[in-house]
Coordinates of C-alpha atoms in Angstrom, one line a residue:
M1 CA 114.9 108.0 98.5
T2 CA 116.9 105.9 96.2
N3 CA 119.6 104.7 98.4
T4 CA 119.3 101.4 99.8
Q5 CA 118.1 100.8 103.1
E6 CA 120.7 99.0 105.3
P7 CA 119.7 96.1 107.5
Q8 CA 118.7 96.8 111.2
N9 CA 118.2 93.9 113.4
I10 CA 115.6 95.0 115.7
N11 CA 114.6 91.5 116.9
I12 CA 114.2 91.7 120.9
S13 CA 112.7 88.4 121.3
S14 CA 113.6 86.7 124.8
V15 CA 113.0 83.1 124.2
A16 CA 115.4 83.1 120.9
T17 CA 118.3 84.1 123.0
T18 CA 117.4 82.2 126.1
V19 CA 116.8 78.4 124.5
D20 CA 120.3 77.4 123.6
A21 CA 120.2 74.2 121.7
V22 CA 117.7 72.6 119.4
A23 CA 115.3 70.5 121.2
S24 CA 114.9 66.7 120.2
A25 CA 111.4 67.7 119.5
A26 CA 112.3 69.6 116.6
A27 CA 112.7 66.4 114.5
D28 CA 108.9 65.6 114.6
L29 CA 107.9 69.0 113.3
K30 CA 105.7 68.8 110.3
L31 CA 104.4 71.7 108.2
Y32 CA 102.0 72.1 105.2
D33 CA 103.5 73.4 101.9
T34 CA 101.2 75.3 99.6
A35 CA 103.1 74.3 96.5
S36 CA 103.0 70.4 97.1
H37 CA 99.5 70.5 99.1
A38 CA 100.9 68.1 101.8
V39 CA 102.2 68.3 105.2
S40 CA 105.8 67.0 105.6
N41 CA 108.6 67.1 107.9
F42 CA 110.4 70.2 108.4
T43 CA 114.2 70.0 107.9
P44 CA 115.9 73.8 107.9
I45 CA 118.4 74.7 105.2
K46 CA 121.1 75.7 107.8
P47 CA 121.2 73.5 110.9
G48 CA 119.9 75.2 114.0
Q49 CA 118.7 78.3 112.0
V50 CA 115.7 79.3 110.5
G51 CA 114.9 81.9 107.9
M52 CA 111.2 83.4 107.5
Y53 CA 110.0 86.1 105.3
V54 CA 106.3 87.2 105.7
C55 CA 104.4 89.5 103.8
G56 CA 103.6 92.6 105.6
A57 CA 101.1 95.5 105.5
T58 CA 100.4 97.8 102.4
V59 CA 100.0 101.0 104.7
Q60 CA 97.1 102.7 102.9
S61 CA 94.9 103.0 105.9
S62 CA 94.0 101.6 109.5
P63 CA 94.8 97.9 110.5
H64 CA 91.7 95.6 110.8
I65 CA 91.4 92.2 112.6
G66 CA 91.8 90.3 109.1
H67 CA 95.0 92.0 108.6
I68 CA 96.4 91.1 112.1
R69 CA 95.2 87.7 112.2
A70 CA 97.9 86.8 109.7
A71 CA 100.5 88.7 111.8
V72 CA 99.5 86.6 114.8
A73 CA 99.4 83.4 112.9
F74 CA 103.0 83.7 112.0
D75 CA 104.0 85.0 115.0
V76 CA 103.1 81.7 116.7
V77 CA 104.9 79.6 114.0
R78 CA 108.0 82.0 114.7
R79 CA 107.5 81.4 118.8
W80 CA 107.5 77.4 118.2
F81 CA 110.6 77.7 116.4
E82 CA 112.1 79.7 119.0
R83 CA 110.7 77.5 121.6
L84 CA 112.2 74.4 119.7
G85 CA 115.6 76.0 120.2
Y86 CA 116.2 77.3 116.5
K87 CA 117.7 81.0 115.9
V88 CA 115.1 82.6 113.6
T89 CA 115.6 85.6 111.0
F90 CA 112.0 86.9 110.6
V91 CA 111.6 89.5 107.8
R92 CA 108.4 91.3 107.4
N93 CA 108.1 94.2 104.8
V94 CA 106.2 97.1 104.5
T95 CA 104.7 98.2 101.3
D96 CA 104.7 102.2 101.6
I97 CA 104.6 102.9 97.6
D98 CA 101.5 101.6 96.0
D99 CA 98.4 102.6 93.8
K100 CA 96.0 102.9 96.5
I101 CA 98.4 104.8 98.6
L102 CA 99.0 107.5 96.1
D103 CA 95.0 107.7 95.3
K104 CA 93.9 107.7 98.9
A105 CA 96.7 110.5 99.9
A106 CA 96.0 112.6 97.1
A107 CA 91.8 112.4 98.0
A108 CA 93.0 113.0 101.8
G109 CA 95.1 116.1 100.9
Q110 CA 98.0 114.5 102.2
Q111 CA 101.5 113.6 100.8
W112 CA 101.9 109.9 99.9
W113 CA 104.8 109.2 102.2
E114 CA 103.1 111.1 105.1
R115 CA 100.0 108.8 104.9
A116 CA 102.2 105.8 104.5
Y117 CA 104.2 106.7 107.4
I118 CA 101.1 107.5 109.6
Y119 CA 99.6 103.8 109.0
E120 CA 102.7 102.2 109.5
R121 CA 103.0 103.4 113.0
E122 CA 99.1 102.4 113.3
F123 CA 100.1 98.8 112.0
T124 CA 103.1 98.8 114.4
E125 CA 101.0 100.0 117.6
A126 CA 98.6 97.1 116.7
Y127 CA 101.2 94.7 116.5
N128 CA 102.8 95.6 119.7
T129 CA 99.5 95.9 121.6
L130 CA 98.6 92.4 120.8
G131 CA 101.9 91.1 121.7
V132 CA 103.5 90.1 118.1
E133 CA 107.3 90.1 118.5
P134 CA 109.1 92.6 116.1
P135 CA 110.7 91.4 113.0
T136 CA 114.4 90.8 113.0
Y137 CA 114.1 93.1 109.8
E138 CA 111.5 95.5 108.7
P139 CA 112.3 96.9 105.4
R140 CA 110.2 99.5 103.5
A141 CA 109.8 99.2 99.6
T142 CA 111.0 102.8 99.3
G143 CA 114.3 102.1 100.8
H144 CA 115.2 99.2 98.1
M145 CA 114.6 100.7 94.8
I146 CA 118.3 100.1 94.0
D147 CA 117.7 96.2 94.8
M148 CA 114.5 96.2 92.8
I149 CA 116.2 97.9 89.7
D150 CA 119.1 95.3 90.0
L151 CA 116.8 92.4 89.9
I152 CA 114.8 93.5 87.0
K153 CA 117.9 94.1 85.2
Q154 CA 118.9 90.2 85.8
I155 CA 115.5 89.0 84.8
I156 CA 115.7 91.2 81.6
D157 CA 119.4 89.8 81.0
N158 CA 118.2 86.2 81.3
G159 CA 115.6 86.6 78.7
H160 CA 112.5 86.7 81.1
G161 CA 111.6 90.3 81.1
Y162 CA 111.0 92.8 78.4
V163 CA 111.1 96.8 78.2
V164 CA 108.0 98.3 76.4
T165 CA 109.1 101.3 74.3
D166 CA 107.5 104.2 72.3
E167 CA 107.2 104.6 68.6
N168 CA 110.9 106.1 68.6
G169 CA 112.3 103.2 70.6
N170 CA 112.8 104.9 74.0
P171 CA 111.9 103.1 76.9
T172 CA 108.5 104.1 78.4
G173 CA 109.2 102.9 81.9
N174 CA 106.9 99.7 81.5
V175 CA 108.7 96.5 82.2
Y176 CA 106.8 93.2 82.2
F177 CA 107.7 89.7 82.8
D178 CA 107.6 87.2 80.2
V179 CA 105.6 84.3 81.6
A180 CA 105.8 82.4 78.3
S181 CA 109.8 82.1 78.8
W182 CA 109.5 80.5 82.1
P183 CA 108.1 76.9 81.8
H184 CA 107.6 76.8 85.8
Y185 CA 105.0 79.3 86.0
G186 CA 102.0 78.0 88.1
E187 CA 104.0 75.5 90.1
L188 CA 102.7 77.5 93.3
T189 CA 99.0 77.4 92.9
H190 CA 98.2 75.3 89.8
Q191 CA 95.9 72.9 91.2
K192 CA 95.4 70.6 88.4
Q193 CA 99.2 69.6 88.7
T194 CA 98.6 68.6 92.6
A195 CA 96.4 66.7 94.8
V196 CA 94.3 68.0 97.5
A197 CA 95.6 66.7 100.9
D198 CA 92.6 67.4 103.1
A199 CA 89.6 69.6 103.9
A200 CA 91.5 72.6 104.5
S201 CA 93.3 72.4 101.4
E202 CA 89.9 72.2 99.5
V203 CA 88.7 75.4 101.4
A204 CA 92.0 77.2 100.4
D205 CA 91.6 76.2 96.8
A206 CA 87.9 77.2 96.6
M207 CA 88.3 80.9 98.0
G208 CA 91.9 81.6 97.4
P209 CA 92.6 82.7 93.8
S210 CA 95.1 80.6 91.5
V211 CA 96.0 80.0 88.2
D212 CA 93.1 77.9 87.6
N213 CA 90.8 80.3 89.2
A214 CA 91.8 83.8 88.4
G215 CA 88.5 85.3 87.0
N216 CA 87.1 88.5 88.5
D217 CA 88.7 88.1 91.9
K218 CA 86.7 90.6 94.3
Y219 CA 89.5 89.9 97.2
N220 CA 92.5 90.8 94.9
P221 CA 91.7 93.4 92.3
V222 CA 93.9 93.4 89.0
D223 CA 96.9 96.2 88.8
P224 CA 95.9 98.5 86.1
A225 CA 99.4 98.0 84.8
D226 CA 98.7 94.5 84.2
M227 CA 95.7 95.4 81.8
S228 CA 97.9 97.0 79.4
E229 CA 97.7 96.2 75.5
D230 CA 101.7 96.3 75.5
K231 CA 102.0 92.9 77.3
H232 CA 102.8 90.3 74.8
D233 CA 100.9 87.5 77.0
P234 CA 97.9 88.2 79.1
R235 CA 99.6 86.2 81.7
D236 CA 102.5 88.9 81.6
F237 CA 102.8 90.9 84.9
A238 CA 104.4 94.3 85.8
L239 CA 107.9 94.7 87.1
W240 CA 108.1 98.0 86.8
K241 CA 105.4 100.6 85.6
A242 CA 105.3 104.1 84.1
P243 CA 103.7 106.8 86.4
K244 CA 100.2 107.9 85.9
D245 CA 99.9 111.5 85.1
S246 CA 98.4 112.2 88.6
D247 CA 101.5 110.8 90.2
P248 CA 103.5 113.1 92.2
L249 CA 107.2 113.9 91.1
D250 CA 108.6 112.3 94.4
A251 CA 106.9 109.0 93.4
R252 CA 109.0 108.2 90.5
W253 CA 112.3 106.8 90.2
N254 CA 114.9 107.1 87.2
T255 CA 115.9 103.8 85.9
P256 CA 117.6 102.3 82.5
F257 CA 114.2 101.3 81.5
G258 CA 112.5 104.8 81.9
T259 CA 111.0 106.6 84.7
G260 CA 108.3 104.8 87.1
R261 CA 107.9 102.8 90.1
P262 CA 107.8 99.3 90.8
G263 CA 105.2 96.7 90.3
W264 CA 103.4 95.1 93.2
H265 CA 105.4 91.9 93.3
I266 CA 109.1 92.7 92.7
E267 CA 109.8 94.3 96.1
C268 CA 109.3 91.1 98.0
S269 CA 111.5 89.2 95.7
A270 CA 114.5 91.8 96.3
M271 CA 114.1 92.4 99.8
S272 CA 113.9 88.6 100.7
H273 CA 116.9 87.9 98.8
R274 CA 118.7 91.0 100.3
Y275 CA 118.1 89.7 104.0
L276 CA 117.9 86.0 103.4
K277 CA 119.9 85.8 100.6
D278 CA 119.4 82.4 98.4
M279 CA 116.7 79.8 99.3
F280 CA 115.4 80.4 102.7
D281 CA 113.2 78.1 104.9
I282 CA 109.6 79.7 104.8
H283 CA 107.6 82.4 102.7
G284 CA 104.4 83.2 104.7
G285 CA 101.4 85.3 103.9
G286 CA 97.4 85.5 103.8
L287 CA 95.8 83.3 101.5
D288 CA 94.8 86.2 99.3
L289 CA 98.2 86.7 98.3
R290 CA 98.7 83.3 97.2
F291 CA 97.8 84.3 93.6
P292 CA 99.0 86.5 91.9
H293 CA 101.4 87.9 94.4
H294 CA 103.4 85.1 95.5
E295 CA 103.0 82.9 92.1
N296 CA 104.5 85.9 90.4
E297 CA 107.1 86.5 93.1
M298 CA 108.2 82.8 93.0
A299 CA 108.8 83.1 89.1
Q300 CA 110.6 86.5 89.1
T301 CA 113.1 85.2 91.7
R302 CA 113.8 82.2 90.1
A303 CA 114.2 84.0 86.7
A304 CA 116.6 86.3 88.0
G305 CA 118.8 83.1 89.1
Y306 CA 118.1 83.0 92.7
D307 CA 116.5 80.2 94.7
S308 CA 113.1 80.9 96.1
A309 CA 111.7 79.7 99.5
A310 CA 111.6 76.2 100.3
R311 CA 108.3 76.1 101.8
W312 CA 105.3 78.6 101.2
M313 CA 102.6 78.9 104.1
H314 CA 99.4 80.9 103.9
S315 CA 97.2 81.8 106.8
A316 CA 93.5 81.7 106.1
W317 CA 91.0 84.5 106.4
V318 CA 89.0 85.9 109.1
T319 CA 85.4 85.6 107.9
A320 CA 82.3 87.4 109.0
K321 CA 79.1 85.4 108.1
G322 CA 81.3 83.3 105.7
E323 CA 82.3 86.4 104.0
K324 CA 86.4 87.4 104.2
M325 CA 86.8 90.4 106.3
S326 CA 87.8 93.2 104.3
K327 CA 87.3 97.0 104.3
S328 CA 86.7 96.9 100.5
L329 CA 83.6 94.5 101.1
G330 CA 82.5 96.9 104.1
N331 CA 82.9 94.2 106.8
G332 CA 86.4 95.1 108.1
L333 CA 86.5 95.8 111.9
S334 CA 89.2 98.1 112.9
V335 CA 91.7 96.8 115.5
P336 CA 91.1 99.9 117.6
A337 CA 87.5 99.5 117.8
V338 CA 87.7 95.8 118.8
L339 CA 90.3 96.8 121.6
A340 CA 87.9 99.3 123.0
E341 CA 85.5 96.8 123.8
N342 CA 87.9 93.8 124.5
S343 CA 91.0 93.4 126.2
A344 CA 94.3 93.0 124.0
W345 CA 94.9 89.6 125.4
V346 CA 91.5 88.4 124.5
V347 CA 91.9 89.7 121.1
R348 CA 94.8 87.9 120.6
Y349 CA 93.5 84.6 122.0
A350 CA 90.6 84.9 119.8
L351 CA 92.8 85.8 116.5
G352 CA 94.9 82.5 117.4
S353 CA 92.2 80.1 118.4
V354 CA 92.2 77.9 115.5
Q355 CA 94.9 76.5 113.2
Y356 CA 96.4 79.1 110.9
R357 CA 95.2 77.4 108.0
S358 CA 91.6 77.4 109.0
M359 CA 89.0 80.3 108.6
L360 CA 88.1 82.2 111.4
E361 CA 84.8 83.0 111.8
W362 CA 84.6 86.3 113.8
S363 CA 81.7 86.8 116.2
D364 CA 80.8 88.1 119.6
Q365 CA 80.7 84.3 120.8
T366 CA 84.5 84.0 119.6
L367 CA 85.3 86.9 122.0
T368 CA 83.0 85.6 124.7
E369 CA 84.9 82.1 125.0
A370 CA 88.3 84.0 124.6
Q371 CA 87.1 85.9 127.8
S372 CA 86.1 82.8 129.5
A373 CA 89.8 81.1 128.6
Y374 CA 91.3 84.4 130.0
D375 CA 89.3 83.9 133.3
R376 CA 90.4 80.5 133.6
V377 CA 93.8 81.0 132.9
S378 CA 94.4 83.9 135.3
N379 CA 92.5 82.3 138.0
F380 CA 94.9 79.3 137.9
I381 CA 98.1 81.1 137.6
E382 CA 97.3 83.8 140.6
R383 CA 95.9 80.8 142.9
A384 CA 99.2 78.6 142.1
G385 CA 101.3 81.5 142.5
A386 CA 99.9 82.3 145.9
A387 CA 100.1 78.7 146.9
V388 CA 103.9 78.2 146.2
G389 CA 104.8 81.7 147.6
G390 CA 105.2 83.5 144.3
Q391 CA 105.4 83.4 140.4
P392 CA 108.3 82.1 138.9
P393 CA 110.7 84.6 137.0
R394 CA 109.9 85.3 133.5
E395 CA 113.7 84.2 133.1
E396 CA 113.0 80.6 133.8
I397 CA 109.6 80.7 131.6
V398 CA 111.6 81.5 128.8
S399 CA 114.4 79.1 129.4
I400 CA 112.0 75.9 129.1
S401 CA 112.7 74.1 126.2
A402 CA 110.2 72.3 123.9
D403 CA 111.5 68.9 125.3
A404 CA 110.1 69.7 128.9
L405 CA 106.6 70.9 128.1
P406 CA 103.6 68.4 128.2
A407 CA 103.9 65.7 125.2
D408 CA 100.3 66.5 124.3
F409 CA 101.2 70.2 123.7
V410 CA 104.4 69.4 121.8
A411 CA 102.5 66.8 119.6
A412 CA 99.8 69.2 118.6
M413 CA 102.3 72.0 117.5
N414 CA 104.4 69.8 115.7
D415 CA 101.1 68.7 113.9
D416 CA 101.4 71.9 111.6
I417 CA 100.9 74.2 114.5
N418 CA 97.7 72.8 115.7
V419 CA 96.9 75.6 118.1
S420 CA 93.5 74.2 118.9
G421 CA 95.0 70.9 120.2
A422 CA 97.9 73.0 121.9
S423 CA 95.0 75.1 123.8
A424 CA 93.5 72.0 124.8
A425 CA 96.8 70.6 126.3
I426 CA 97.1 73.9 128.2
F427 CA 93.7 73.6 129.7
T428 CA 94.0 70.1 130.7
A429 CA 97.2 71.1 132.5
I430 CA 95.1 73.8 134.6
R431 CA 92.6 71.3 135.5
S432 CA 95.2 69.0 137.0
G433 CA 96.7 72.0 138.5
N434 CA 93.2 73.1 139.9
T435 CA 93.1 69.5 141.5
L436 CA 96.2 69.9 143.2
L437 CA 95.4 73.1 144.7
S438 CA 92.2 71.7 145.9
T439 CA 94.2 68.8 147.4
L440 CA 96.4 71.5 149.4
D441 CA 93.1 72.6 150.6
S442 CA 92.2 69.1 151.8
L443 CA 95.5 68.5 153.4
A444 CA 95.4 71.9 155.4
Q445 CA 91.9 70.8 156.9
S446 CA 91.9 67.0 157.2
G447 CA 95.3 65.5 156.7
V448 CA 96.7 62.9 154.5
K449 CA 93.5 60.4 153.6
D450 CA 93.4 57.8 151.4
E451 CA 91.2 59.6 148.7
I452 CA 93.8 62.3 148.9
C453 CA 96.5 59.6 148.3
N454 CA 94.5 58.6 145.3
T455 CA 94.3 61.9 143.9
L456 CA 97.8 62.6 144.1
V457 CA 98.7 59.0 142.1
N458 CA 96.4 60.0 139.4
L459 CA 98.4 63.3 139.4
G460 CA 101.8 61.6 138.9
I461 CA 102.8 61.4 143.1
S462 CA 103.4 57.8 144.1
K463 CA 101.6 56.6 146.9
E464 CA 104.9 55.2 148.5
S465 CA 106.5 59.0 148.8
V466 CA 103.5 60.4 150.9
D467 CA 102.7 57.2 152.8
G468 CA 103.1 58.0 156.5
M469 CA 104.1 61.4 156.1
P470 CA 102.8 64.3 157.9
A471 CA 100.3 66.6 156.2
E472 CA 102.7 69.4 156.0
F473 CA 105.3 67.4 154.4
V474 CA 102.9 66.0 151.7
S475 CA 101.8 69.4 151.2
E476 CA 105.4 70.5 150.3
I477 CA 105.5 67.7 147.8
V478 CA 102.2 68.8 146.4
K479 CA 103.4 72.7 146.3
D480 CA 106.5 71.6 144.3
K481 CA 104.0 69.6 141.9
V482 CA 101.8 72.9 141.6
R483 CA 104.9 75.0 140.8
D484 CA 106.1 72.6 138.2
M485 CA 102.3 72.7 136.6
L486 CA 102.5 76.7 136.8
V487 CA 105.8 76.7 134.8
N488 CA 104.6 74.5 132.1
V489 CA 101.3 76.2 131.6
R490 CA 103.3 79.7 131.5
A491 CA 105.7 78.1 129.1
M492 CA 103.2 76.7 127.1
L493 CA 101.0 80.0 127.0
D494 CA 104.4 81.9 126.2
T495 CA 104.6 79.7 123.1
L496 CA 101.5 81.0 122.1
G497 CA 102.2 84.7 123.0
L498 CA 99.6 84.7 125.9
D499 CA 101.7 84.2 129.2
P500 CA 99.8 86.9 131.1
L501 CA 102.9 87.8 133.0
A502 CA 104.9 88.8 130.1
E503 CA 104.9 91.8 127.9
P504 CA 103.1 93.5 126.8
W505 CA 100.3 92.5 129.0
V506 CA 101.9 93.3 132.2
S507 CA 103.0 96.9 131.4
E508 CA 99.8 97.9 129.6
G509 CA 97.6 96.1 131.7
A510 CA 96.2 94.8 128.5
A511 CA 94.9 91.5 129.6
G512 CA 92.9 92.9 132.3
G513 CA 92.7 91.1 135.9
A514 CA 94.7 90.9 138.6
G515 CA 96.9 87.7 137.5
A516 CA 97.8 89.5 134.2
G517 CA 98.9 92.8 135.8
A518 CA 100.6 91.5 138.9
D519 CA 103.8 93.5 138.2
S520 CA 102.0 96.5 136.9
A521 CA 101.5 99.8 138.8
E522 CA 97.7 99.8 138.2
H523 CA 97.8 96.3 139.7
T524 CA 99.9 97.5 142.7
A525 CA 97.9 100.4 143.3
L526 CA 94.8 98.4 143.4
D527 CA 96.2 95.7 145.5
R528 CA 97.0 97.8 148.3
L529 CA 93.5 99.3 148.3
V530 CA 91.7 95.6 148.3
S531 CA 94.3 94.4 150.7
E532 CA 93.4 96.9 153.2
Q533 CA 89.6 96.2 152.9
L534 CA 90.6 92.4 153.2
E535 CA 92.5 93.1 156.4
E536 CA 89.7 95.1 158.0
R537 CA 87.1 92.2 156.9
A538 CA 89.5 89.8 158.6
E539 CA 89.6 92.1 161.6
A540 CA 85.5 92.1 161.4
R541 CA 85.5 88.2 161.2
K542 CA 88.0 88.0 164.3
A543 CA 85.5 90.1 166.3
K544 CA 82.6 88.0 165.2
D545 CA 81.1 91.2 163.3
F546 CA 80.0 89.0 160.3
A547 CA 77.6 91.8 159.3
R548 CA 80.5 94.0 158.8
A549 CA 82.6 91.4 156.9
D550 CA 79.9 90.5 154.6
A551 CA 79.3 94.3 154.0
I552 CA 83.1 94.4 152.7
R553 CA 82.5 91.4 150.5
D554 CA 79.7 92.5 149.0
A555 CA 80.9 96.1 148.2
L556 CA 84.1 94.6 146.8
G557 CA 82.1 92.0 144.6
A558 CA 79.9 95.2 143.4
A559 CA 83.1 96.8 142.2
G560 CA 83.9 93.7 140.3
I561 CA 86.4 91.9 142.6
T562 CA 85.8 88.4 143.6
I563 CA 86.8 87.2 146.8
E564 CA 88.2 83.4 147.5
D565 CA 89.0 82.3 151.0
T566 CA 91.7 79.8 150.9
P567 CA 93.9 78.2 153.8
Q568 CA 96.7 80.4 152.8
G569 CA 94.4 83.5 153.1
P570 CA 92.0 85.5 151.0
T571 CA 92.9 86.1 147.2
W572 CA 91.1 88.4 144.8
T573 CA 90.6 88.5 141.2
L574 CA 88.8 90.9 138.8
K575 CA 85.6 89.4 137.6

């Protein structure tokens, strides 16, 4: 367990490997920086590449909705970088050694490493179920003890850390960062040194702990090691700490400064440097990590002689009646409990429905609105696919550059990942697509009329291109437009991790509904059964046995299946 874990690239993102060049739209990307309290243009350190490190889970117990919100938020950030054509190296750590893990394992009669692995797998399952892309690297703290020990040595050698010794001068295992020796301490979160840029910043400053507002933080309990009387300064924090008497023997590592285990903050400094080297583009995490974790991480990384992240981004909390969602506060909702009553697509949509810096109030209404969004999305995708003779392949969807997407969607995403504006752009496109589909129906029934021409002009099809044409030729032009709209809608949804015809929604049937599971085994079987009923209904109508036809339709409706008759034939969706 003392060996350094070797990097393993597990990124299986399709977008990152399909969009080849950085889009022109990338020049307009603006992102917020916690340290400056300002939104500014994003410029990568290395052209065409983005390095991101996002703090992952402390795997002490099952994931809840508050945990997964941050994962979804930074997954969307990453996906936008990929859609812009950047090659993204995304690192998300796993904290698998920690006071809470040790204490809860002992109380449950488990080995600490057993408990950590059980809950690491639960987090991975939650990420996968909700469509969060796997990180490029996912290092564990226990695999990087040598990296942490070496980093602490550098901090001590540079005069910014000290070893606590006993009365005989022997190292005790406690090592602290000397805050007084580092004049830059507080630059990330010291609000008195910066100006508040907007309302979201005010909320973050009021609810997120900081140097100015450390106090008794109920969301971020103080590490017991940081309460030691051996510290030179109350602000000093543990780099390494001596074991408690109750700690198992296999939860202790031998070092030049005594036996013990890492402090809370040192693992992220060690692993971000190992996998991303010197300065990297973005360090992300939840708002509650801003202080003390990220403040201390920034200080110790730079004190060791390395550059820290160029930009720090923090996702706001999921709240329940205005209070942060947290197991310790008794208001945490487990991911399996939420998924038991809602489809994974709906839960992901709800978690990503507001901009990452905005607090997300979790309620039944949040999920109801997400379900309504799914119904609108799946209905359009299925109808459009039927109208144009099939769905565009996934390869085409992931190859669409940001430059080819609707301008209002791009502008929203470039505005500090404004997903509310991006979602509005998607539904604007869906409304236009539905209008085109209705126009197709009208063409089939009544031919080319002035009102149809006017509708087409409003949707970007010139009147000259359809004047005097037979209805069937105009229909082909409209179908091409519908297909373009379908590709755009799916590509925009895919950027948010919500294309219903992508993984994991297809294989898992996670989104529910015919549109989402169109390629799944479950949908195929259901489609055959429903199609047989529709054929029988068609024969009944042909024979003018309308009572029988209506009875079939009513039976399907009672089973939760909606039938819609179109000029291309009947289609079905799940209610």
